[in-house]
Amino acid sequence: MAARKRYWLMKSEPGDFSIDDLQRVGTEPWTGVRNYQARNFMRQMQVGDGVLFYHSNCEVPGIYGIGEVVSAPYPDKTQFDRKSKYFDEKATREQPRWDLVDVGYVRHLERALPLDEIRTHADALGEEFALIRKGSRLSVLPVTAAQWKLLLSLE
């Protein structure tokens, strides 16, 4: 029996890597996650899971596109690279600390869903929707099937 499809929201600063970049390259390793809770979410991801591609730290933060998890989790090589800003001196190849998944491009949204607009649907999204919860700054967040459907209905 196939595992049930899950959904995620993954944040990226568009100056570093945008939905346009993902469209251009097709598939990209989601490197640089250095928060244990976000890493643990990535460790739960499975090939075929849906991804809401969120632009953060920009003029209009919001959801700009859809991706898909296209690999099982595996060690993030940047943790071993001394020249990388994501280098972790405590990580070893025998005991890596940080994992990633490859994300593939699916499509741009018909229109971006700005964070301010998403907040107006807080009641329908529920208090467990971490993106609009105060103090939540994770770069990888779970999204329920109902939240996914609601958000995509707004485009």
mmCIF file of C-alpha atoms in Angstrom:
data_model
loop_
_atom_site.group_PDB
_atom_site.id
_atom_site.type_symbol
_atom_site.label_atom_id
_atom_site.label_comp_id
_atom_site.label_asym_id
_atom_site.label_seq_id
_atom_site.Cartn_x
_atom_site.Cartn_y
_atom_site.Cartn_z
ATOM 1 C CA MET A 1 0.000 0.000 0.000
ATOM 2 C CA ALA A 2 1.372 3.436 -0.944
ATOM 3 C CA ALA A 3 1.984 5.984 1.783
ATOM 4 C CA ARG A 4 -0.514 8.813 2.018
ATOM 5 C CA LYS A 5 0.654 11.992 0.307
ATOM 6 C CA ARG A 6 1.733 14.743 2.658
ATOM 7 C CA TYR A 7 2.023 18.459 2.132
ATOM 8 C CA TRP A 8 4.626 20.986 3.205
ATOM 9 C CA LEU A 9 5.435 24.667 3.023
ATOM 10 C CA MET A 10 9.085 25.435 2.328
ATOM 11 C CA LYS A 11 10.489 28.953 2.618
ATOM 12 C CA SER A 12 13.237 30.474 0.541
ATOM 13 C CA GLU A 13 14.450 34.020 0.145
ATOM 14 C CA PRO A 14 13.908 34.862 -3.529
ATOM 15 C CA GLY A 15 17.291 36.615 -3.680
ATOM 16 C CA ASP A 16 18.908 33.281 -2.795
ATOM 17 C CA PHE A 17 16.612 30.876 -4.650
ATOM 18 C CA SER A 18 13.170 31.648 -6.059
ATOM 19 C CA ILE A 19 10.353 29.725 -7.715
ATOM 20 C CA ASP A 20 11.711 31.103 -11.004
ATOM 21 C CA ASP A 21 15.074 29.500 -10.197
ATOM 22 C CA LEU A 22 13.374 26.189 -9.444
ATOM 23 C CA GLN A 23 11.535 26.366 -12.756
ATOM 24 C CA ARG A 24 14.827 27.053 -14.556
ATOM 25 C CA VAL A 25 16.755 24.146 -12.974
ATOM 26 C CA GLY A 26 13.824 21.723 -12.623
ATOM 27 C CA THR A 27 15.087 20.016 -9.469
ATOM 28 C CA GLU A 28 17.149 21.374 -6.579
ATOM 29 C CA PRO A 29 18.555 19.947 -3.322
ATOM 30 C CA TRP A 30 16.977 21.912 -0.427
ATOM 31 C CA THR A 31 20.282 22.700 1.306
ATOM 32 C CA GLY A 32 21.013 24.774 4.350
ATOM 33 C CA VAL A 33 18.246 23.859 6.785
ATOM 34 C CA ARG A 34 19.874 24.289 10.196
ATOM 35 C CA ASN A 35 16.948 24.022 12.573
ATOM 36 C CA TYR A 36 16.324 20.631 14.175
ATOM 37 C CA GLN A 37 12.535 20.808 13.985
ATOM 38 C CA ALA A 38 12.627 21.788 10.287
ATOM 39 C CA ARG A 39 15.194 19.037 9.672
ATOM 40 C CA ASN A 40 12.942 16.513 11.387
ATOM 41 C CA PHE A 41 10.054 17.549 9.157
ATOM 42 C CA MET A 42 12.276 16.975 6.111
ATOM 43 C CA ARG A 43 13.156 13.527 7.443
ATOM 44 C CA GLN A 44 9.415 12.693 7.276
ATOM 45 C CA MET A 45 9.109 13.696 3.621
ATOM 46 C CA GLN A 46 8.467 11.134 0.922
ATOM 47 C CA VAL A 47 8.742 11.211 -2.838
ATOM 48 C CA GLY A 48 5.535 12.687 -4.255
ATOM 49 C CA ASP A 49 4.736 14.952 -1.306
ATOM 50 C CA GLY A 50 3.461 18.400 -2.300
ATOM 51 C CA VAL A 51 5.389 21.591 -1.534
ATOM 52 C CA LEU A 52 4.067 25.136 -1.313
ATOM 53 C CA PHE A 53 7.003 27.334 -2.367
ATOM 54 C CA TYR A 54 7.040 30.387 -0.108
ATOM 55 C CA HIS A 55 9.130 33.528 -0.673
ATOM 56 C CA SER A 56 10.282 34.998 2.642
ATOM 57 C CA ASN A 57 12.226 38.098 3.635
ATOM 58 C CA CYS A 58 11.083 40.066 0.596
ATOM 59 C CA GLU A 59 8.777 42.957 -0.257
ATOM 60 C CA VAL A 60 5.691 40.722 -0.580
ATOM 61 C CA PRO A 61 6.194 37.459 1.307
ATOM 62 C CA GLY A 62 3.842 34.713 0.260
ATOM 63 C CA ILE A 63 3.252 31.499 -1.640
ATOM 64 C CA TYR A 64 4.420 31.754 -5.236
ATOM 65 C CA GLY A 65 4.424 28.221 -6.575
ATOM 66 C CA ILE A 66 4.137 24.495 -6.146
ATOM 67 C CA GLY A 67 6.889 21.929 -5.996
ATOM 68 C CA GLU A 68 7.131 18.250 -5.259
ATOM 69 C CA VAL A 69 9.492 16.172 -3.154
ATOM 70 C CA VAL A 70 11.462 14.100 -5.672
ATOM 71 C CA SER A 71 13.936 12.272 -3.420
ATOM 72 C CA ALA A 72 14.040 10.548 -0.081
ATOM 73 C CA PRO A 73 15.904 12.486 2.629
ATOM 74 C CA TYR A 74 19.704 12.224 2.493
ATOM 75 C CA PRO A 75 22.645 14.007 4.162
ATOM 76 C CA ASP A 76 23.140 17.659 3.194
ATOM 77 C CA LYS A 77 26.673 17.816 1.752
ATOM 78 C CA THR A 78 27.079 21.484 2.688
ATOM 79 C CA GLN A 79 27.497 20.481 6.339
ATOM 80 C CA PHE A 80 30.877 18.939 5.434
ATOM 81 C CA ASP A 81 32.121 21.781 3.203
ATOM 82 C CA ARG A 82 34.361 24.157 5.157
ATOM 83 C CA LYS A 83 33.806 26.841 2.501
ATOM 84 C CA SER A 84 30.012 26.693 2.820
ATOM 85 C CA LYS A 85 28.066 29.059 5.051
ATOM 86 C CA TYR A 86 26.206 25.898 6.134
ATOM 87 C CA PHE A 87 29.343 24.078 7.339
ATOM 88 C CA ASP A 88 28.886 22.305 10.689
ATOM 89 C CA GLU A 89 32.098 21.322 12.420
ATOM 90 C CA LYS A 90 30.249 18.777 14.585
ATOM 91 C CA ALA A 91 28.872 16.874 11.586
ATOM 92 C CA THR A 92 30.774 13.859 10.272
ATOM 93 C CA ARG A 93 30.152 11.679 7.263
ATOM 94 C CA GLU A 94 29.639 8.769 9.678
ATOM 95 C CA GLN A 95 27.153 10.777 11.739
ATOM 96 C CA PRO A 96 25.673 13.588 9.652
ATOM 97 C CA ARG A 97 23.482 16.067 11.500
ATOM 98 C CA TRP A 98 21.595 17.667 8.614
ATOM 99 C CA ASP A 99 19.459 16.130 5.896
ATOM 100 C CA LEU A 100 17.721 17.474 2.827
ATOM 101 C CA VAL A 101 15.379 16.407 0.053
ATOM 102 C CA ASP A 102 15.387 17.294 -3.616
ATOM 103 C CA VAL A 103 12.460 19.483 -4.662
ATOM 104 C CA GLY A 104 11.123 19.498 -8.223
ATOM 105 C CA TYR A 105 9.233 22.271 -9.964
ATOM 106 C CA VAL A 106 5.519 21.720 -10.604
ATOM 107 C CA ARG A 107 4.149 25.171 -11.450
ATOM 108 C CA HIS A 108 3.827 28.822 -10.524
ATOM 109 C CA LEU A 109 0.584 29.813 -8.862
ATOM 110 C CA GLU A 110 -1.833 31.684 -11.111
ATOM 111 C CA ARG A 111 -1.235 34.574 -8.733
ATOM 112 C CA ALA A 112 0.901 34.890 -5.638
ATOM 113 C CA LEU A 113 -0.806 34.447 -2.277
ATOM 114 C CA PRO A 114 0.602 37.206 -0.058
ATOM 115 C CA LEU A 115 1.043 36.487 3.647
ATOM 116 C CA ASP A 116 -1.343 39.334 4.515
ATOM 117 C CA GLU A 117 -4.089 37.640 2.498
ATOM 118 C CA ILE A 118 -3.292 34.221 3.983
ATOM 119 C CA ARG A 119 -3.716 35.723 7.463
ATOM 120 C CA THR A 120 -7.286 36.754 6.613
ATOM 121 C CA HIS A 121 -8.101 33.032 6.401
ATOM 122 C CA ALA A 122 -6.643 32.187 9.818
ATOM 123 C CA ASP A 123 -9.888 30.756 11.188
ATOM 124 C CA ALA A 124 -10.351 28.409 8.235
ATOM 125 C CA LEU A 125 -6.679 27.373 8.243
ATOM 126 C CA GLY A 126 -6.784 26.606 11.973
ATOM 127 C CA GLU A 127 -4.490 27.524 14.801
ATOM 128 C CA GLU A 128 -2.136 24.639 13.995
ATOM 129 C CA PHE A 129 -1.178 26.344 10.698
ATOM 130 C CA ALA A 130 2.290 27.430 11.810
ATOM 131 C CA LEU A 131 2.927 30.021 9.087
ATOM 132 C CA ILE A 132 0.551 32.503 10.711
ATOM 133 C CA ARG A 133 1.277 31.561 14.319
ATOM 134 C CA LYS A 134 3.202 34.240 16.221
ATOM 135 C CA GLY A 135 6.837 33.373 16.803
ATOM 136 C CA SER A 136 6.977 30.625 14.178
ATOM 137 C CA ARG A 137 10.019 31.117 11.969
ATOM 138 C CA LEU A 138 10.615 27.601 10.673
ATOM 139 C CA SER A 139 11.669 27.270 7.042
ATOM 140 C CA VAL A 140 9.885 23.917 6.624
ATOM 141 C CA LEU A 141 6.321 23.481 7.895
ATOM 142 C CA PRO A 142 3.715 20.730 7.620
ATOM 143 C CA VAL A 143 0.465 21.577 5.840
ATOM 144 C CA THR A 144 -2.679 19.478 6.157
ATOM 145 C CA ALA A 145 -4.566 18.314 3.068
ATOM 146 C CA ALA A 146 -7.430 20.660 4.019
ATOM 147 C CA GLN A 147 -5.051 23.640 4.377
ATOM 148 C CA TRP A 148 -3.410 22.764 1.028
ATOM 149 C CA LYS A 149 -6.816 22.660 -0.683
ATOM 150 C CA LEU A 150 -7.942 25.929 0.903
ATOM 151 C CA LEU A 151 -4.750 27.786 -0.006
ATOM 152 C CA LEU A 152 -4.820 26.596 -3.615
ATOM 153 C CA SER A 153 -8.483 27.598 -3.896
ATOM 154 C CA LEU A 154 -7.397 31.205 -3.258
ATOM 155 C CA GLU A 155 -5.221 31.478 -6.350
#
